[in-house]
Amino acid sequence: KNEVEQSPQNLTAQEGEFITINCSYSVGISALHWLQQHPGGGIVSLFMLSSGKKKHGRLIATINIQEKHSSLHITASHPRDSAVYICAAFLWRGSNYKLTFGKGTLLTVNP
Amino acid sequence: EAGVVQSPRYKIIEKKQPVAFWCNPISGHNTLYWYRQNLGQGPELLIRYENEEAVDDSQLPKDRFSAERLKGVDSTLKIQPAELGDSAVYLCASSFPGGIDYTFGSGTRLTVV
């Protein structure tokens, strides 16, 4: 079992739909990243959060430390949002925190 | 600010050949990371530097992989000799200590034929 689990693995939506991607983790964390990766490999950091909620444009990220769960929401989705979204958490390793990645969610938004 | 700069962007080599990747982190970022990402998987850490010191290289296959960050700024990751299974995207990232301002480069897509 991965220490950082994402769901769903694949998600197909119609343009304009509200999208939610979920991430759960198994141990204490110091912070959590939501990353976006387009075909070709480059990764962009969307959010880094350790509590509460952050919003940037149509993207919203929330985290519940007690429940060890985070969500990434996309409002009014657009085909250009099609990408792999990766959750990465700084997991406690006994002496320090180590960034551990989920396997990603492939989002396809159709026009 | 150019961000984390990696080169080359793509590389195709024959197996048993050597290959090297270069990374220039964001100015002021003490911590530099090299990751390997296989298709359909999340990135896996190969090595982490704090300045010029490799503080976590437990996942680096040391028989064929090597890395250096001589002056604590830019870094090179080398594979010699490359194997078919090394085909992947190699990502570099940098941050301030503690993961602050964590930023990825665009990656180098390696294909070994």
Short mmCIF file of C-alpha atoms in Angstrom, two decimals:
data_model
loop_
_atom_site.label_atom_id
_atom_site.label_comp_id
_atom_site.label_asym_id
_atom_site.label_seq_id
_atom_site.Cartn_x
_atom_site.Cartn_y
_atom_site.Cartn_z
CA LYS A 1 0.00 0.00 0.00
CA ASN A 2 1.36 3.38 -0.98
CA GLU A 3 1.78 5.86 1.83
CA VAL A 4 0.24 8.52 -0.41
CA GLU A 5 -2.90 7.36 -2.18
CA GLN A 6 -4.72 9.29 -4.87
CA SER A 7 -8.12 8.77 -6.39
CA PRO A 8 -9.31 8.45 -8.99
CA GLN A 9 -6.42 7.22 -11.15
CA ASN A 10 -8.15 8.43 -14.29
CA LEU A 11 -10.82 11.06 -14.65
CA THR A 12 -12.64 12.21 -17.76
CA ALA A 13 -14.85 15.27 -17.62
CA GLN A 14 -16.77 17.57 -19.91
CA GLU A 15 -15.73 21.17 -20.20
CA GLY A 16 -17.31 23.22 -17.45
CA GLU A 17 -17.65 20.40 -14.92
CA PHE A 18 -16.49 20.68 -11.32
CA ILE A 19 -13.64 18.28 -10.65
CA THR A 20 -12.35 16.79 -7.42
CA ILE A 21 -9.20 14.76 -6.96
CA ASN A 22 -8.52 13.19 -3.58
CA CYS A 23 -5.33 12.37 -1.71
CA SER A 24 -4.91 10.46 1.54
CA TYR A 25 -1.74 9.71 3.46
CA SER A 26 -0.83 7.39 6.25
CA VAL A 27 1.49 9.22 8.65
CA GLY A 28 2.11 12.70 9.97
CA ILE A 29 3.13 15.33 7.46
CA SER A 30 4.64 18.78 7.59
CA ALA A 31 3.15 19.92 4.28
CA LEU A 32 1.52 18.66 1.11
CA HIS A 33 2.00 19.65 -2.52
CA TRP A 34 -0.39 19.49 -5.42
CA LEU A 35 1.55 19.28 -8.67
CA GLN A 36 0.53 19.44 -12.31
CA GLN A 37 2.40 17.54 -15.00
CA HIS A 38 1.71 18.00 -18.70
CA PRO A 39 2.81 15.55 -21.40
CA GLY A 40 6.55 16.03 -21.90
CA GLY A 41 7.43 15.72 -18.25
CA GLY A 42 7.65 19.18 -16.71
CA ILE A 43 6.10 19.53 -13.26
CA VAL A 44 4.55 22.70 -11.90
CA SER A 45 3.76 23.19 -8.25
CA LEU A 46 0.15 24.35 -7.86
CA PHE A 47 -0.12 24.53 -4.09
CA MET A 48 1.86 23.80 -0.98
CA LEU A 49 -0.33 23.67 2.11
CA SER A 50 -0.11 22.50 5.68
CA SER A 51 -3.59 23.46 6.88
CA GLY A 52 -6.89 24.84 5.73
CA LYS A 53 -7.55 25.91 2.19
CA LYS A 54 -5.84 27.75 -0.67
CA LYS A 55 -7.33 29.16 -3.85
CA HIS A 56 -5.68 30.25 -7.07
CA GLY A 57 -7.95 31.12 -9.95
CA ARG A 58 -10.17 28.13 -10.66
CA LEU A 59 -8.11 25.83 -8.46
CA ILE A 60 -8.85 25.17 -4.80
CA ALA A 61 -6.88 22.91 -2.48
CA THR A 62 -7.98 21.82 0.97
CA ILE A 63 -6.36 19.73 3.64
CA ASN A 64 -7.69 18.08 6.79
CA ILE A 65 -4.74 17.16 9.00
CA GLN A 66 -6.82 15.12 11.47
CA GLU A 67 -8.31 13.00 8.70
CA LYS A 68 -5.00 12.85 6.75
CA HIS A 69 -6.77 13.89 3.60
CA SER A 70 -6.48 16.58 0.95
CA SER A 71 -8.53 17.48 -2.09
CA LEU A 72 -7.84 19.43 -5.25
CA HIS A 73 -10.85 21.03 -6.91
CA ILE A 74 -11.09 22.57 -10.35
CA THR A 75 -14.09 24.74 -11.04
CA ALA A 76 -15.38 25.34 -14.58
CA SER A 77 -12.90 22.83 -16.02
CA HIS A 78 -11.35 23.50 -19.41
CA PRO A 79 -9.53 21.25 -21.92
CA ARG A 80 -6.27 23.01 -21.06
CA ASP A 81 -6.62 21.58 -17.54
CA SER A 82 -5.96 18.14 -19.01
CA ALA A 83 -2.81 16.87 -17.28
CA VAL A 84 -1.61 14.53 -14.59
CA TYR A 85 -2.20 15.88 -11.09
CA ILE A 86 0.12 14.55 -8.43
CA CYS A 87 -0.21 14.77 -4.67
CA ALA A 88 3.10 14.79 -2.78
CA ALA A 89 3.38 14.83 0.99
CA PHE A 90 6.30 15.53 3.29
CA LEU A 91 5.93 12.36 5.39
CA TRP A 92 7.59 11.98 8.76
CA ARG A 93 10.36 9.38 8.56
CA GLY A 94 11.46 9.24 12.17
CA SER A 95 14.23 11.80 11.89
CA ASN A 96 13.05 14.12 9.13
CA TYR A 97 10.32 14.68 6.58
CA LYS A 98 10.64 13.14 3.13
CA LEU A 99 8.61 14.09 0.06
CA THR A 100 6.56 11.09 -1.05
CA PHE A 101 4.54 11.13 -4.24
CA GLY A 102 1.22 9.62 -5.15
CA LYS A 103 0.92 7.90 -8.52
CA GLY A 104 -1.03 10.74 -10.03
CA THR A 105 -4.47 11.30 -11.49
CA LEU A 106 -4.77 11.59 -15.25
CA LEU A 107 -7.41 14.21 -15.99
CA THR A 108 -8.88 14.58 -19.45
CA VAL A 109 -11.31 17.42 -20.05
CA ASN A 110 -13.22 17.13 -23.29
CA PRO A 111 -14.61 20.17 -25.11
CA GLU B 1 13.84 34.24 -12.56
CA ALA B 2 14.42 31.30 -14.91
CA GLY B 3 13.27 28.63 -12.48
CA VAL B 4 15.02 25.29 -12.27
CA VAL B 5 16.79 24.77 -15.58
CA GLN B 6 17.50 21.29 -16.90
CA SER B 7 19.23 20.15 -20.04
CA PRO B 8 18.96 18.43 -22.35
CA ARG B 9 15.22 18.30 -22.74
CA TYR B 10 15.32 14.98 -24.58
CA LYS B 11 18.03 12.39 -25.05
CA ILE B 12 18.07 9.18 -27.06
CA ILE B 13 21.06 6.87 -26.63
CA GLU B 14 21.97 3.29 -27.32
CA LYS B 15 22.30 0.91 -24.39
CA LYS B 16 25.73 0.70 -22.81
CA GLN B 17 26.46 4.33 -23.72
CA PRO B 18 27.00 6.99 -21.06
CA VAL B 19 24.66 9.92 -20.57
CA ALA B 20 24.69 13.02 -18.39
CA PHE B 21 21.99 15.42 -17.28
CA TRP B 22 22.53 18.92 -15.99
CA CYS B 23 20.51 20.98 -13.53
CA ASN B 24 20.79 24.59 -12.45
CA PRO B 25 18.60 25.27 -9.40
CA ILE B 26 16.89 28.49 -8.41
CA SER B 27 19.35 30.99 -7.06
CA GLY B 28 19.65 30.69 -3.29
CA HIS B 29 18.11 27.23 -3.04
CA ASN B 30 20.44 25.14 -0.89
CA THR B 31 18.63 21.86 -1.46
CA LEU B 32 18.71 20.05 -4.80
CA TYR B 33 16.92 16.83 -5.67
CA TRP B 34 17.20 14.39 -8.55
CA TYR B 35 14.17 12.20 -9.29
CA ARG B 36 13.41 9.46 -11.77
CA GLN B 37 9.89 9.08 -13.03
CA ASN B 38 8.80 5.98 -14.87
CA LEU B 39 5.76 6.05 -17.10
CA GLY B 40 2.55 6.11 -15.10
CA GLN B 41 4.34 6.48 -11.77
CA GLY B 42 5.13 9.30 -9.41
CA PRO B 43 8.71 10.59 -9.18
CA GLU B 44 11.16 8.57 -7.08
CA LEU B 45 13.97 10.34 -5.28
CA LEU B 46 17.46 9.36 -6.43
CA ILE B 47 19.57 11.80 -4.45
CA ARG B 48 19.19 14.93 -2.34
CA TYR B 49 21.91 17.51 -1.78
CA GLU B 50 22.18 20.08 0.96
CA ASN B 51 24.65 22.51 -0.61
CA GLU B 52 27.43 20.29 -1.96
CA GLU B 53 26.77 17.39 0.41
CA ALA B 54 24.72 14.37 -0.69
CA VAL B 55 22.55 13.78 2.40
CA ASP B 56 20.25 11.09 0.97
CA ASP B 57 21.45 8.85 -1.85
CA SER B 58 19.92 5.61 -0.59
CA GLN B 59 17.87 5.13 -3.78
CA LEU B 60 20.70 5.91 -6.20
CA PRO B 61 21.88 2.77 -8.06
CA LYS B 62 25.52 3.38 -7.37
CA ASP B 63 26.85 0.75 -9.73
CA ARG B 64 25.94 2.87 -12.74
CA PHE B 65 24.61 6.18 -11.48
CA SER B 66 26.67 9.04 -10.11
CA ALA B 67 25.94 12.64 -9.24
CA GLU B 68 27.88 15.66 -8.23
CA ARG B 69 27.25 19.19 -7.03
CA LEU B 70 30.78 20.42 -6.63
CA LYS B 71 30.21 24.08 -5.81
CA GLY B 72 26.83 23.65 -4.18
CA VAL B 73 25.00 25.22 -7.10
CA ASP B 74 24.43 23.31 -10.34
CA SER B 75 24.50 19.54 -10.47
CA THR B 76 25.14 16.72 -12.91
CA LEU B 77 23.60 13.25 -12.89
CA LYS B 78 25.39 10.58 -14.91
CA ILE B 79 24.52 7.07 -15.99
CA GLN B 80 27.28 4.80 -17.25
CA PRO B 81 26.53 2.46 -18.88
CA ALA B 82 22.86 3.05 -19.63
CA GLU B 83 20.44 0.13 -19.72
CA LEU B 84 17.08 -0.19 -21.44
CA GLY B 85 15.32 0.05 -18.08
CA ASP B 86 16.80 3.50 -17.47
CA SER B 87 14.37 5.02 -19.96
CA ALA B 88 12.41 7.53 -17.88
CA VAL B 89 12.01 11.21 -17.16
CA TYR B 90 14.75 12.56 -14.91
CA LEU B 91 13.57 15.51 -12.87
CA CYS B 92 15.56 18.01 -10.89
CA ALA B 93 14.03 20.12 -8.14
CA SER B 94 15.35 22.65 -5.68
CA SER B 95 14.14 24.32 -2.53
CA PHE B 96 15.16 26.23 0.55
CA PRO B 97 15.82 24.03 3.60
CA GLY B 98 12.70 22.27 4.81
CA GLY B 99 11.17 22.15 1.35
CA ILE B 100 10.24 25.81 1.21
CA ASP B 101 9.61 27.11 -2.33
CA TYR B 102 9.93 23.58 -3.76
CA THR B 103 10.28 23.94 -7.55
CA PHE B 104 10.70 21.35 -10.29
CA GLY B 105 12.53 21.65 -13.56
CA SER B 106 11.03 20.57 -16.87
CA GLY B 107 12.83 17.24 -16.80
CA THR B 108 14.95 15.28 -19.24
CA ARG B 109 13.21 12.49 -21.08
CA LEU B 110 15.73 9.70 -21.64
CA THR B 111 15.11 6.93 -24.14
CA VAL B 112 17.58 4.05 -24.21
CA VAL B 113 17.35 1.92 -27.35
#
